[in-house]
XYZ file of C-alpha atoms in Angstrom:
363
model
C 0.261 -0.328 0.048
C 1.143 3.533 -0.375
C 1.556 6.320 1.749
C 0.590 9.571 1.523
C 2.716 12.374 0.329
C 5.891 12.778 2.576
C 6.092 16.855 4.019
C 9.158 16.580 4.225
C 9.945 16.022 -0.281
C 12.199 18.247 -1.877
C 10.477 21.388 -3.151
C 11.772 20.287 -6.308
C 9.785 22.698 -9.344
C 7.536 21.015 -11.867
C 8.380 24.099 -14.501
C 10.488 23.132 -16.981
C 13.317 25.865 -17.545
C 14.387 26.309 -21.173
C 17.338 23.712 -22.349
C 18.247 22.566 -25.303
C 15.953 19.684 -26.927
C 16.867 17.048 -29.288
C 15.532 14.773 -32.794
C 15.836 11.448 -30.149
C 15.822 9.364 -27.703
C 17.941 9.929 -24.848
C 18.964 6.979 -22.750
C 21.488 8.605 -20.427
C 22.229 11.662 -18.495
C 26.050 12.300 -16.939
C 26.827 15.826 -14.975
C 30.721 16.476 -14.708
C 31.454 19.654 -13.085
C 29.932 22.999 -15.005
C 29.244 20.235 -18.150
C 26.085 18.130 -18.824
C 26.419 14.981 -21.485
C 23.869 13.164 -22.377
C 23.728 10.033 -25.129
C 20.719 8.300 -26.765
C 19.727 8.250 -30.593
C 18.790 11.368 -31.293
C 21.143 13.265 -34.798
C 20.649 16.859 -33.605
C 20.137 19.001 -30.250
C 18.342 22.922 -31.109
C 17.351 25.076 -28.659
C 14.610 25.910 -26.540
C 11.429 26.830 -28.340
C 12.750 25.440 -31.353
C 10.195 23.291 -33.707
C 11.470 20.255 -35.377
C 14.142 20.195 -37.699
C 14.265 23.876 -37.251
C 17.847 25.794 -35.605
C 18.805 22.682 -35.335
C 22.719 21.637 -34.804
C 24.443 18.471 -35.372
C 25.079 15.846 -32.912
C 25.671 12.146 -33.319
C 23.802 10.364 -30.392
C 26.258 12.051 -28.193
C 26.049 15.448 -26.812
C 26.913 18.370 -23.849
C 25.466 21.425 -22.539
C 26.981 23.724 -20.161
C 25.058 23.524 -16.363
C 25.402 26.707 -15.242
C 23.899 28.962 -18.924
C 22.704 25.498 -20.525
C 24.914 26.435 -23.721
C 25.771 24.171 -25.918
C 29.358 22.762 -26.104
C 32.021 21.908 -29.286
C 32.467 18.711 -27.784
C 31.162 16.320 -30.747
C 32.240 13.033 -30.663
C 30.101 11.605 -33.067
C 29.953 8.038 -32.434
C 27.648 5.951 -35.557
C 25.251 4.428 -33.501
C 23.033 4.290 -30.479
C 24.509 5.522 -27.169
C 22.747 3.826 -23.523
C 25.282 4.260 -21.066
C 28.228 7.433 -19.759
C 30.704 7.153 -17.532
C 33.385 9.506 -15.697
C 36.893 8.954 -14.452
C 37.458 9.876 -10.754
C 39.188 13.220 -12.196
C 36.593 14.065 -14.933
C 38.729 14.113 -17.521
C 37.785 10.858 -19.595
C 34.190 9.917 -20.071
C 32.833 6.729 -21.021
C 30.702 5.703 -23.169
C 28.698 2.568 -24.048
C 25.947 1.765 -26.387
C 25.897 0.548 -29.936
C 28.389 1.704 -32.267
C 31.647 0.573 -34.276
C 33.297 3.755 -34.316
C 33.667 6.858 -31.703
C 35.468 10.329 -32.466
C 36.706 8.388 -36.063
C 38.256 5.762 -34.322
C 37.396 1.772 -34.441
C 35.664 1.483 -31.081
C 32.626 -1.548 -31.106
C 30.162 -1.034 -28.496
C 32.592 0.601 -25.728
C 35.054 3.088 -25.636
C 36.661 6.092 -24.398
C 36.955 10.337 -25.473
C 38.471 13.029 -23.680
C 36.120 15.184 -21.318
C 36.782 18.217 -23.142
C 37.507 17.687 -26.769
C 35.912 14.544 -27.619
C 38.609 13.152 -29.068
C 38.999 9.437 -28.676
C 41.450 8.335 -25.816
C 43.660 5.378 -25.835
C 41.317 3.115 -24.282
C 40.256 -0.337 -26.007
C 37.879 -2.577 -24.120
C 35.053 -4.017 -27.399
C 32.573 -6.157 -26.907
C 30.001 -8.394 -29.243
C 26.686 -7.222 -28.108
C 25.638 -3.637 -26.851
C 26.994 -2.149 -23.151
C 23.415 -0.926 -22.240
C 25.143 -0.135 -18.148
C 28.455 1.235 -16.898
C 29.699 1.402 -13.357
C 33.055 2.916 -11.979
C 34.829 2.378 -9.025
C 38.363 4.228 -8.630
C 40.048 1.209 -10.727
C 37.783 -0.507 -12.516
C 34.504 0.203 -15.318
C 32.184 -2.360 -14.794
C 30.049 -3.484 -17.682
C 27.232 -5.170 -18.388
C 24.711 -5.666 -21.817
C 23.816 -8.032 -24.078
C 27.187 -9.711 -25.402
C 28.990 -12.796 -24.161
C 32.695 -11.772 -25.558
C 34.739 -8.784 -23.895
C 38.453 -7.962 -24.943
C 38.030 -11.344 -26.506
C 37.173 -13.406 -24.141
C 34.260 -14.877 -22.785
C 32.059 -12.905 -20.661
C 27.999 -13.362 -19.969
C 26.538 -9.962 -20.262
C 28.680 -8.197 -17.154
C 31.869 -7.666 -17.428
C 35.573 -5.441 -15.967
C 38.077 -3.575 -17.134
C 40.813 -1.362 -15.622
C 40.892 2.099 -16.861
C 43.117 1.709 -19.269
C 40.729 -0.735 -21.127
C 42.481 -3.979 -19.727
C 40.351 -7.065 -19.155
C 39.820 -7.838 -14.770
C 40.387 -10.839 -15.727
C 39.940 -12.514 -12.348
C 36.307 -11.115 -12.057
C 33.914 -12.930 -14.281
C 30.642 -13.496 -12.821
C 28.148 -14.740 -15.616
C 24.572 -14.097 -15.848
C 21.995 -16.320 -18.400
C 20.082 -13.067 -19.669
C 20.691 -9.475 -20.226
C 22.406 -6.984 -17.388
C 20.194 -3.234 -17.547
C 21.826 -1.536 -14.925
C 24.940 -1.513 -12.487
C 25.616 0.146 -9.116
C 28.698 -0.045 -7.434
C 28.692 0.128 -3.684
C 30.458 0.404 -0.362
C 33.718 2.522 -1.560
C 33.834 -0.541 -4.859
C 33.400 -3.938 -3.000
C 30.393 -4.691 -3.926
C 29.214 -4.427 -7.875
C 25.016 -4.454 -7.950
C 23.577 -5.845 -11.120
C 20.327 -5.534 -12.292
C 18.591 -6.963 -15.425
C 16.715 -9.723 -16.737
C 18.887 -12.488 -16.025
C 16.974 -14.972 -13.527
C 20.864 -17.259 -12.711
C 23.929 -15.666 -12.150
C 27.273 -18.636 -12.488
C 24.476 -20.838 -12.998
C 22.989 -20.646 -9.618
C 19.688 -18.676 -8.669
C 19.682 -14.930 -8.722
C 16.728 -13.630 -10.151
C 16.534 -10.003 -11.443
C 18.967 -8.725 -8.667
C 22.914 -9.767 -8.026
C 25.545 -8.804 -5.482
C 29.069 -9.231 -6.492
C 32.180 -8.490 -4.605
C 35.103 -6.961 -6.152
C 36.706 -10.530 -5.791
C 34.187 -11.398 -8.118
C 32.734 -13.751 -5.532
C 28.864 -13.850 -5.973
C 26.984 -12.680 -2.335
C 23.937 -13.659 -1.310
C 20.967 -11.087 -1.914
C 18.551 -11.095 0.789
C 15.649 -10.661 -0.970
C 15.095 -9.953 -4.953
C 12.527 -8.480 -7.433
C 9.928 -10.334 -9.175
C 10.181 -8.834 -12.239
C 13.460 -8.483 -14.395
C 15.018 -4.698 -13.615
C 16.334 -1.714 -16.059
C 17.134 0.597 -12.970
C 19.149 0.347 -9.993
C 19.800 2.962 -7.445
C 21.703 2.088 -3.887
C 21.379 3.843 -0.922
C 22.421 3.017 2.892
C 19.380 1.613 3.981
C 18.081 -0.289 0.315
C 18.611 -1.207 -2.619
C 16.123 0.021 -5.297
C 14.853 -1.463 -8.402
C 12.840 -0.679 -10.850
C 11.330 -2.261 -14.089
C 8.727 -4.088 -15.994
C 5.309 -6.449 -15.153
C 3.318 -6.533 -15.031
C 2.918 -2.971 -15.950
C 5.842 -1.646 -13.756
C 7.472 -1.104 -10.164
C 9.821 0.168 -8.208
C 10.448 -2.201 -4.630
C 12.368 -1.059 -1.597
C 14.524 -4.123 -0.975
C 16.584 -3.537 2.659
C 20.056 -4.208 2.899
C 20.491 -4.340 6.419
C 16.856 -5.075 7.500
C 13.926 -2.678 7.552
C 10.523 -2.823 5.867
C 10.887 -3.224 2.023
C 7.661 -1.650 -0.081
C 6.905 -1.880 -3.359
C 4.574 0.802 -5.337
C 3.062 0.045 -8.715
C 2.770 1.386 -12.330
C 0.527 0.632 -15.156
C 3.286 0.992 -17.198
C 7.153 0.000 -17.448
C 9.797 1.807 -15.143
C 13.104 2.833 -17.109
C 14.866 4.392 -14.840
C 15.958 5.547 -11.278
C 17.865 8.913 -9.375
C 18.650 9.403 -5.909
C 18.022 13.627 -5.283
C 18.063 14.635 -1.702
C 16.007 11.920 0.086
C 14.169 11.728 -2.833
C 13.902 8.126 -5.258
C 12.733 9.705 -8.736
C 11.463 7.244 -11.320
C 10.718 7.469 -14.836
C 9.490 5.464 -17.336
C 6.476 4.723 -19.689
C 3.713 4.588 -16.658
C 0.639 6.957 -15.904
C -1.069 5.689 -12.957
C 0.399 4.378 -9.617
C -2.038 1.676 -8.623
C -2.764 -0.621 -5.814
C -2.032 -3.672 -7.430
C -0.013 -5.503 -9.676
C -2.750 -6.169 -11.933
C -3.608 -5.435 -15.717
C -5.950 -2.264 -15.939
C -4.592 -0.557 -12.704
C -8.354 -0.030 -11.049
C -8.350 1.564 -8.742
C -5.430 3.888 -9.524
C -4.180 5.869 -6.018
C -3.035 8.752 -8.595
C -2.178 9.812 -11.698
C 1.828 10.595 -12.896
C 2.880 11.292 -16.403
C 6.117 9.243 -17.496
C 7.833 10.475 -14.138
C 7.516 10.566 -10.013
C 8.806 11.590 -7.289
C 8.540 8.839 -4.048
C 9.525 8.669 -0.447
C 12.214 6.067 0.139
C 11.488 4.580 3.110
C 7.831 4.369 2.650
C 7.150 4.436 -0.957
C 4.593 7.044 -0.700
C 4.578 9.455 -4.134
C 5.318 13.161 -3.687
C 3.754 15.900 -5.017
C 6.477 16.877 -7.916
C 4.549 16.447 -11.258
C 5.391 17.496 -14.878
C 4.120 16.026 -16.870
C 6.033 14.342 -20.180
C 3.807 12.820 -23.261
C 4.388 10.185 -25.561
C 3.326 6.216 -25.292
C 7.537 5.044 -23.931
C 8.703 8.381 -22.263
C 11.266 8.850 -19.553
C 14.651 6.932 -19.620
C 16.940 8.512 -17.867
C 16.575 10.843 -15.032
C 19.779 12.280 -13.008
C 20.226 14.764 -10.562
C 23.707 17.205 -9.831
C 23.199 19.884 -7.021
C 19.964 21.288 -7.107
C 18.852 20.499 -10.337
C 17.785 17.076 -12.468
C 17.610 16.575 -16.157
C 14.896 14.365 -17.777
C 15.642 12.548 -20.858
C 13.651 10.015 -22.809
C 10.966 10.409 -26.058
C 8.937 12.997 -25.439
C 7.502 16.195 -27.374
C 5.916 17.562 -24.970
C 6.237 18.751 -21.272
C 3.126 20.116 -19.185
C 2.059 20.537 -22.276
C 4.365 22.405 -23.717
C 6.717 21.638 -26.786
C 9.785 19.718 -25.208
C 11.417 17.614 -27.183
C 13.727 14.643 -25.694
C 15.698 16.680 -22.488
C 14.435 18.457 -19.667
C 15.565 19.968 -16.596
C 13.474 21.177 -13.156
C 15.587 22.925 -10.219
C 14.670 22.865 -6.841
C 12.621 25.822 -5.211
């Protein structure tokens, strides 16, 4: 059961701030200092208020904007295919890019590569995979990747792998799942790696949809699991939060060290989660929050078009309520300081034209 709205929820405005738009899907968002990087299926960006096809600047699958004033940066690595995941080096000088492509910044890179955070130039990082890279997470010394591949750096790796920050495969770390990995999160100062996806086993043993692996490669016991495939994870001090599909969609809070679990059901899939000043932000292709996980969502407990905020301790629906259109909805949410960035497949937010990418601020 969903609790009432939390009076202590952060005051996040539901009104969009003027921001650049894209002509296609935004799947990943990364903020490093004064730059917000976006990746997806788009081929051009345009200013706020510009109609589709007008005032466009070519940006194939990657773009970057200043955080302080929203201006488009010259950064333009132009991969030749879609981008699904972004991560940054500890010093912020390198941007790691995962997706479905064969070239990045003019150099051969199969589904994974690295570019300079300022210039966009390709770096000497080679860790190719034979299938899409859908998730990236960095520790101080490693880059973890998940996706739909079974070979990484010419070695067998079932949907998940680790490389060092120069792109060399970490040979001692080789868990394998029997299905796609869509989310990877590093916790506890790099000692734990959480995997979420459409798998039901890891290393041949039952571990449905959510697994935990040590930095040494040992599969660790999960106290509880979600009931359906995971698209996104957030790891906090007391809970692992999972969002995904089936039936409709869901968000589940799974205790790490005891405490009460909760779950929220929606009438469409949940595709992204993010933490924002004590709130859990949720994006997907839902329109309603449901009392039970069943078709029809009857009775509906609240309406939220593609994006919402939840109390992370109770699952209570919080006031933030921007409304995005389209059937596919929101695929990426990222918070940075007082700002929240939202990306996906939409053409309007709050019934105002704004395609693919939008931003909000704490009021």
